[in-house]
């Protein structure tokens, strides 16, 4: 069933505003998505009716706030098909979730000479933490090379894994190329070699149904703000036995069992990874974001995004614009990176902004990938559930304006 885009757009207040006197066209969804009224209302309602700290008070507001946080945890666990709610840890974002694994698992279990396998298309969030860990532990980073069309080859992955590989951490969907990686097969390949598998699902979870049991992944990280939720809230899923064995990431309030002056013991899952006051309102407001996506349906969403992306690729080809990644939409998410001749992507982005169109321009936190592509950066249009074919058509007019402006 096709999406009712008109109805959907009425749920997003920001889409009614203008930029430079023109209707806003928001094509920067890979960076963050806009928020429906239900999410905005949940934030407002929490502060107006339930604001209190959690897990520590016996008064009504604290008990209500605690209940709402734990209800969201249970909903998030069902959303990704996690077996138990306490295997879902709330973090500030996917970056913090990955750092938590690097610190809590890597510092404890990695030894000098061990290997961590990544890919050439990783976001800095799934690169820098492992660089820091490898330097500290004397471990080695290895990288699966990217194929010319922007994909990963499973046989190359198998050849790059070695008996020394302890972890294969990879992105499910490239934020720069839109490549949709074969997650289940990549996880299986890692396990066949005896390595753990961490999936950076920041660009997957907002667009496709997620099933950590079917994937059999060991860790999974994603951010709420890329899936209609608030900023400042992320999720780490981990297999229970791995989380139990890991050390805490941060020390302080609410992650402890007992504290003496000389030592402390730590709380049960997930508390031992959630030190201090969390982003309570943001956790609560993640709940209606999950509801919105589940009500909408991922099959209809994927169909809509393929239609938008396919038309965008047609426009870029017709205008003689270079795009990066796969030429079709079958293994590609709603992300198109492009360059207009030798014009710097920042200049392209500014012209788009003058037309009221928000795109991203730069290296997209993927500097090694940009070097692989032999470009300083790209412009990037990324689509989501509230975008329309009419908005995509505006790419044609704006690309021509860019060319005329810098002629």
JSON list of C-alpha atoms in Angstrom, two decimals, residues 110-237:
[
{"chain": "A", "resi": 110, "resn": "UNK", "atom": "CA", "xyz": [41.55, -7.26, 23.30]},
{"chain": "A", "resi": 111, "resn": "UNK", "atom": "CA", "xyz": [45.23, -8.17, 23.43]},
{"chain": "A", "resi": 112, "resn": "UNK", "atom": "CA", "xyz": [48.34, -7.01, 21.57]},
{"chain": "A", "resi": 113, "resn": "UNK", "atom": "CA", "xyz": [48.42, -8.54, 18.11]},
{"chain": "A", "resi": 114, "resn": "UNK", "atom": "CA", "xyz": [44.66, -9.07, 17.91]},
{"chain": "A", "resi": 115, "resn": "UNK", "atom": "CA", "xyz": [42.88, -7.68, 14.86]},
{"chain": "A", "resi": 116, "resn": "UNK", "atom": "CA", "xyz": [39.77, -5.55, 14.40]},
{"chain": "A", "resi": 117, "resn": "UNK", "atom": "CA", "xyz": [38.25, -5.65, 10.93]},
{"chain": "A", "resi": 118, "resn": "UNK", "atom": "CA", "xyz": [36.43, -2.64, 9.47]},
{"chain": "A", "resi": 119, "resn": "UNK", "atom": "CA", "xyz": [35.56, -1.55, 5.93]},
{"chain": "A", "resi": 120, "resn": "UNK", "atom": "CA", "xyz": [36.71, 1.34, 3.77]},
{"chain": "A", "resi": 121, "resn": "UNK", "atom": "CA", "xyz": [33.22, 2.89, 3.82]},
{"chain": "A", "resi": 122, "resn": "UNK", "atom": "CA", "xyz": [32.93, 3.40, 7.58]},
{"chain": "A", "resi": 123, "resn": "UNK", "atom": "CA", "xyz": [31.64, 6.56, 9.23]},
{"chain": "A", "resi": 124, "resn": "UNK", "atom": "CA", "xyz": [34.22, 8.11, 11.57]},
{"chain": "A", "resi": 125, "resn": "UNK", "atom": "CA", "xyz": [32.07, 6.92, 14.50]},
{"chain": "A", "resi": 126, "resn": "UNK", "atom": "CA", "xyz": [32.91, 3.34, 13.55]},
{"chain": "A", "resi": 127, "resn": "UNK", "atom": "CA", "xyz": [36.54, 4.09, 12.85]},
{"chain": "A", "resi": 128, "resn": "UNK", "atom": "CA", "xyz": [38.04, 6.52, 15.36]},
{"chain": "A", "resi": 129, "resn": "UNK", "atom": "CA", "xyz": [37.05, 4.52, 18.51]},
{"chain": "A", "resi": 130, "resn": "UNK", "atom": "CA", "xyz": [38.79, 1.44, 17.10]},
{"chain": "A", "resi": 131, "resn": "UNK", "atom": "CA", "xyz": [41.86, 3.48, 16.14]},
{"chain": "A", "resi": 132, "resn": "UNK", "atom": "CA", "xyz": [42.11, 4.71, 19.73]},
{"chain": "A", "resi": 133, "resn": "UNK", "atom": "CA", "xyz": [41.62, 1.20, 21.11]},
{"chain": "A", "resi": 134, "resn": "UNK", "atom": "CA", "xyz": [44.16, -0.36, 18.73]},
{"chain": "A", "resi": 135, "resn": "UNK", "atom": "CA", "xyz": [46.78, 2.24, 19.67]},
{"chain": "A", "resi": 136, "resn": "UNK", "atom": "CA", "xyz": [46.19, 1.61, 23.36]},
{"chain": "A", "resi": 137, "resn": "UNK", "atom": "CA", "xyz": [46.18, -2.21, 23.19]},
{"chain": "A", "resi": 138, "resn": "UNK", "atom": "CA", "xyz": [48.72, -2.78, 20.45]},
{"chain": "A", "resi": 139, "resn": "UNK", "atom": "CA", "xyz": [46.08, -4.32, 18.22]},
{"chain": "A", "resi": 140, "resn": "UNK", "atom": "CA", "xyz": [45.93, -4.10, 14.44]},
{"chain": "A", "resi": 141, "resn": "UNK", "atom": "CA", "xyz": [43.22, -2.58, 12.28]},
{"chain": "A", "resi": 142, "resn": "UNK", "atom": "CA", "xyz": [42.44, -4.25, 8.97]},
{"chain": "A", "resi": 143, "resn": "UNK", "atom": "CA", "xyz": [40.02, -3.09, 6.28]},
{"chain": "A", "resi": 144, "resn": "UNK", "atom": "CA", "xyz": [37.79, -4.79, 3.76]},
{"chain": "A", "resi": 145, "resn": "UNK", "atom": "CA", "xyz": [38.39, -2.96, 0.46]},
{"chain": "A", "resi": 146, "resn": "UNK", "atom": "CA", "xyz": [35.38, -1.48, -1.28]},
{"chain": "A", "resi": 147, "resn": "UNK", "atom": "CA", "xyz": [34.52, -2.55, -4.81]},
{"chain": "A", "resi": 148, "resn": "UNK", "atom": "CA", "xyz": [34.51, 0.18, -7.50]},
{"chain": "A", "resi": 149, "resn": "UNK", "atom": "CA", "xyz": [30.68, 0.41, -7.48]},
{"chain": "A", "resi": 150, "resn": "UNK", "atom": "CA", "xyz": [30.68, 1.00, -3.72]},
{"chain": "A", "resi": 151, "resn": "UNK", "atom": "CA", "xyz": [29.82, -2.49, -2.45]},
{"chain": "A", "resi": 152, "resn": "UNK", "atom": "CA", "xyz": [31.49, -5.18, -0.35]},
{"chain": "A", "resi": 153, "resn": "UNK", "atom": "CA", "xyz": [32.43, -8.55, -1.80]},
{"chain": "A", "resi": 154, "resn": "UNK", "atom": "CA", "xyz": [31.74, -11.47, 0.58]},
{"chain": "A", "resi": 155, "resn": "UNK", "atom": "CA", "xyz": [34.67, -13.49, -0.71]},
{"chain": "A", "resi": 156, "resn": "UNK", "atom": "CA", "xyz": [36.98, -10.54, -0.09]},
{"chain": "A", "resi": 157, "resn": "UNK", "atom": "CA", "xyz": [35.59, -10.30, 3.45]},
{"chain": "A", "resi": 158, "resn": "UNK", "atom": "CA", "xyz": [36.36, -13.99, 4.00]},
{"chain": "A", "resi": 159, "resn": "UNK", "atom": "CA", "xyz": [39.91, -13.54, 2.76]},
{"chain": "A", "resi": 160, "resn": "UNK", "atom": "CA", "xyz": [40.47, -10.49, 4.98]},
{"chain": "A", "resi": 161, "resn": "UNK", "atom": "CA", "xyz": [39.28, -12.20, 8.16]},
{"chain": "A", "resi": 162, "resn": "UNK", "atom": "CA", "xyz": [42.02, -14.14, 9.95]},
{"chain": "A", "resi": 163, "resn": "UNK", "atom": "CA", "xyz": [42.23, -16.28, 13.11]},
{"chain": "A", "resi": 164, "resn": "UNK", "atom": "CA", "xyz": [43.46, -13.13, 14.85]},
{"chain": "A", "resi": 165, "resn": "UNK", "atom": "CA", "xyz": [40.30, -11.17, 14.03]},
{"chain": "A", "resi": 166, "resn": "UNK", "atom": "CA", "xyz": [38.35, -10.61, 17.25]},
{"chain": "A", "resi": 167, "resn": "UNK", "atom": "CA", "xyz": [35.72, -8.21, 15.93]},
{"chain": "A", "resi": 168, "resn": "UNK", "atom": "CA", "xyz": [34.25, -7.26, 12.58]},
{"chain": "A", "resi": 169, "resn": "UNK", "atom": "CA", "xyz": [32.50, -3.89, 12.90]},
{"chain": "A", "resi": 170, "resn": "UNK", "atom": "CA", "xyz": [30.71, -2.59, 9.83]},
{"chain": "A", "resi": 171, "resn": "UNK", "atom": "CA", "xyz": [28.06, -0.19, 8.62]},
{"chain": "A", "resi": 172, "resn": "UNK", "atom": "CA", "xyz": [24.73, -1.68, 7.51]},
{"chain": "A", "resi": 173, "resn": "UNK", "atom": "CA", "xyz": [23.98, 1.19, 5.11]},
{"chain": "A", "resi": 174, "resn": "UNK", "atom": "CA", "xyz": [26.56, 3.70, 3.91]},
{"chain": "A", "resi": 175, "resn": "UNK", "atom": "CA", "xyz": [25.63, 7.26, 4.83]},
{"chain": "A", "resi": 176, "resn": "UNK", "atom": "CA", "xyz": [27.76, 8.55, 1.95]},
{"chain": "A", "resi": 177, "resn": "UNK", "atom": "CA", "xyz": [26.94, 6.09, -0.85]},
{"chain": "A", "resi": 178, "resn": "UNK", "atom": "CA", "xyz": [23.61, 4.60, 0.19]},
{"chain": "A", "resi": 179, "resn": "UNK", "atom": "CA", "xyz": [24.98, 1.07, -0.26]},
{"chain": "A", "resi": 180, "resn": "UNK", "atom": "CA", "xyz": [22.86, -1.51, 1.57]},
{"chain": "A", "resi": 181, "resn": "UNK", "atom": "CA", "xyz": [25.23, -4.17, 2.84]},
{"chain": "A", "resi": 182, "resn": "UNK", "atom": "CA", "xyz": [24.28, -7.88, 3.23]},
{"chain": "A", "resi": 183, "resn": "UNK", "atom": "CA", "xyz": [24.25, -7.74, 7.03]},
{"chain": "A", "resi": 184, "resn": "UNK", "atom": "CA", "xyz": [23.21, -11.31, 7.79]},
{"chain": "A", "resi": 185, "resn": "UNK", "atom": "CA", "xyz": [25.85, -12.77, 5.47]},
{"chain": "A", "resi": 186, "resn": "UNK", "atom": "CA", "xyz": [28.54, -10.47, 6.85]},
{"chain": "A", "resi": 187, "resn": "UNK", "atom": "CA", "xyz": [27.71, -11.47, 10.42]},
{"chain": "A", "resi": 188, "resn": "UNK", "atom": "CA", "xyz": [27.76, -15.16, 9.49]},
{"chain": "A", "resi": 189, "resn": "UNK", "atom": "CA", "xyz": [31.12, -14.73, 7.77]},
{"chain": "A", "resi": 190, "resn": "UNK", "atom": "CA", "xyz": [32.58, -13.13, 10.90]},
{"chain": "A", "resi": 191, "resn": "UNK", "atom": "CA", "xyz": [31.23, -15.88, 13.12]},
{"chain": "A", "resi": 192, "resn": "UNK", "atom": "CA", "xyz": [32.62, -18.57, 10.82]},
{"chain": "A", "resi": 193, "resn": "UNK", "atom": "CA", "xyz": [36.06, -17.18, 11.60]},
{"chain": "A", "resi": 194, "resn": "UNK", "atom": "CA", "xyz": [35.33, -16.93, 15.33]},
{"chain": "A", "resi": 195, "resn": "UNK", "atom": "CA", "xyz": [35.00, -13.12, 15.40]},
{"chain": "A", "resi": 196, "resn": "UNK", "atom": "CA", "xyz": [32.25, -11.05, 16.98]},
{"chain": "A", "resi": 197, "resn": "UNK", "atom": "CA", "xyz": [30.15, -8.77, 14.76]},
{"chain": "A", "resi": 198, "resn": "UNK", "atom": "CA", "xyz": [29.05, -5.21, 15.53]},
{"chain": "A", "resi": 199, "resn": "UNK", "atom": "CA", "xyz": [26.54, -3.59, 13.18]},
{"chain": "A", "resi": 200, "resn": "UNK", "atom": "CA", "xyz": [26.41, 0.19, 12.88]},
{"chain": "A", "resi": 201, "resn": "UNK", "atom": "CA", "xyz": [22.73, 0.38, 11.94]},
{"chain": "A", "resi": 202, "resn": "UNK", "atom": "CA", "xyz": [22.31, 4.16, 12.13]},
{"chain": "A", "resi": 203, "resn": "UNK", "atom": "CA", "xyz": [21.17, 4.35, 8.49]},
{"chain": "A", "resi": 204, "resn": "UNK", "atom": "CA", "xyz": [19.36, 1.00, 8.50]},
{"chain": "A", "resi": 205, "resn": "UNK", "atom": "CA", "xyz": [16.97, 1.17, 11.45]},
{"chain": "A", "resi": 206, "resn": "UNK", "atom": "CA", "xyz": [15.04, 4.25, 10.20]},
{"chain": "A", "resi": 207, "resn": "UNK", "atom": "CA", "xyz": [14.32, 2.64, 6.82]},
{"chain": "A", "resi": 208, "resn": "UNK", "atom": "CA", "xyz": [14.14, -1.15, 7.11]},
{"chain": "A", "resi": 209, "resn": "UNK", "atom": "CA", "xyz": [12.81, -3.73, 9.53]},
{"chain": "A", "resi": 210, "resn": "UNK", "atom": "CA", "xyz": [15.52, -4.77, 11.99]},
{"chain": "A", "resi": 211, "resn": "UNK", "atom": "CA", "xyz": [15.86, -8.24, 13.50]},
{"chain": "A", "resi": 212, "resn": "UNK", "atom": "CA", "xyz": [18.95, -8.77, 15.64]},
{"chain": "A", "resi": 213, "resn": "UNK", "atom": "CA", "xyz": [18.00, -12.41, 16.26]},
{"chain": "A", "resi": 214, "resn": "UNK", "atom": "CA", "xyz": [17.75, -13.17, 12.55]},
{"chain": "A", "resi": 215, "resn": "UNK", "atom": "CA", "xyz": [21.03, -11.37, 11.90]},
{"chain": "A", "resi": 216, "resn": "UNK", "atom": "CA", "xyz": [22.56, -13.08, 14.95]},
{"chain": "A", "resi": 217, "resn": "UNK", "atom": "CA", "xyz": [24.74, -10.00, 15.48]},
{"chain": "A", "resi": 218, "resn": "UNK", "atom": "CA", "xyz": [26.63, -9.54, 18.74]},
{"chain": "A", "resi": 219, "resn": "UNK", "atom": "CA", "xyz": [26.18, -5.77, 18.98]},
{"chain": "A", "resi": 220, "resn": "UNK", "atom": "CA", "xyz": [24.02, -3.22, 17.18]},
{"chain": "A", "resi": 221, "resn": "UNK", "atom": "CA", "xyz": [24.07, 0.58, 17.46]},
{"chain": "A", "resi": 222, "resn": "UNK", "atom": "CA", "xyz": [21.67, 3.23, 16.20]},
{"chain": "A", "resi": 223, "resn": "UNK", "atom": "CA", "xyz": [20.50, 6.79, 16.92]},
{"chain": "A", "resi": 224, "resn": "UNK", "atom": "CA", "xyz": [17.00, 8.04, 17.67]},
{"chain": "A", "resi": 225, "resn": "UNK", "atom": "CA", "xyz": [17.36, 11.33, 15.80]},
{"chain": "A", "resi": 226, "resn": "UNK", "atom": "CA", "xyz": [17.74, 9.57, 12.43]},
{"chain": "A", "resi": 227, "resn": "UNK", "atom": "CA", "xyz": [14.41, 7.75, 12.90]},
{"chain": "A", "resi": 228, "resn": "UNK", "atom": "CA", "xyz": [12.05, 10.67, 13.73]},
{"chain": "A", "resi": 229, "resn": "UNK", "atom": "CA", "xyz": [13.07, 10.73, 17.39]},
{"chain": "A", "resi": 230, "resn": "UNK", "atom": "CA", "xyz": [14.78, 13.45, 19.42]},
{"chain": "A", "resi": 231, "resn": "UNK", "atom": "CA", "xyz": [18.48, 14.19, 19.41]},
{"chain": "A", "resi": 232, "resn": "UNK", "atom": "CA", "xyz": [20.55, 13.00, 22.34]},
{"chain": "A", "resi": 233, "resn": "UNK", "atom": "CA", "xyz": [19.25, 9.44, 22.50]},
{"chain": "A", "resi": 234, "resn": "UNK", "atom": "CA", "xyz": [20.86, 6.33, 21.04]},
{"chain": "A", "resi": 235, "resn": "UNK", "atom": "CA", "xyz": [20.62, 2.59, 21.54]},
{"chain": "A", "resi": 236, "resn": "UNK", "atom": "CA", "xyz": [23.13, -0.18, 21.98]},
{"chain": "A", "resi": 237, "resn": "UNK", "atom": "CA", "xyz": [21.93, -3.76, 21.74]}
]
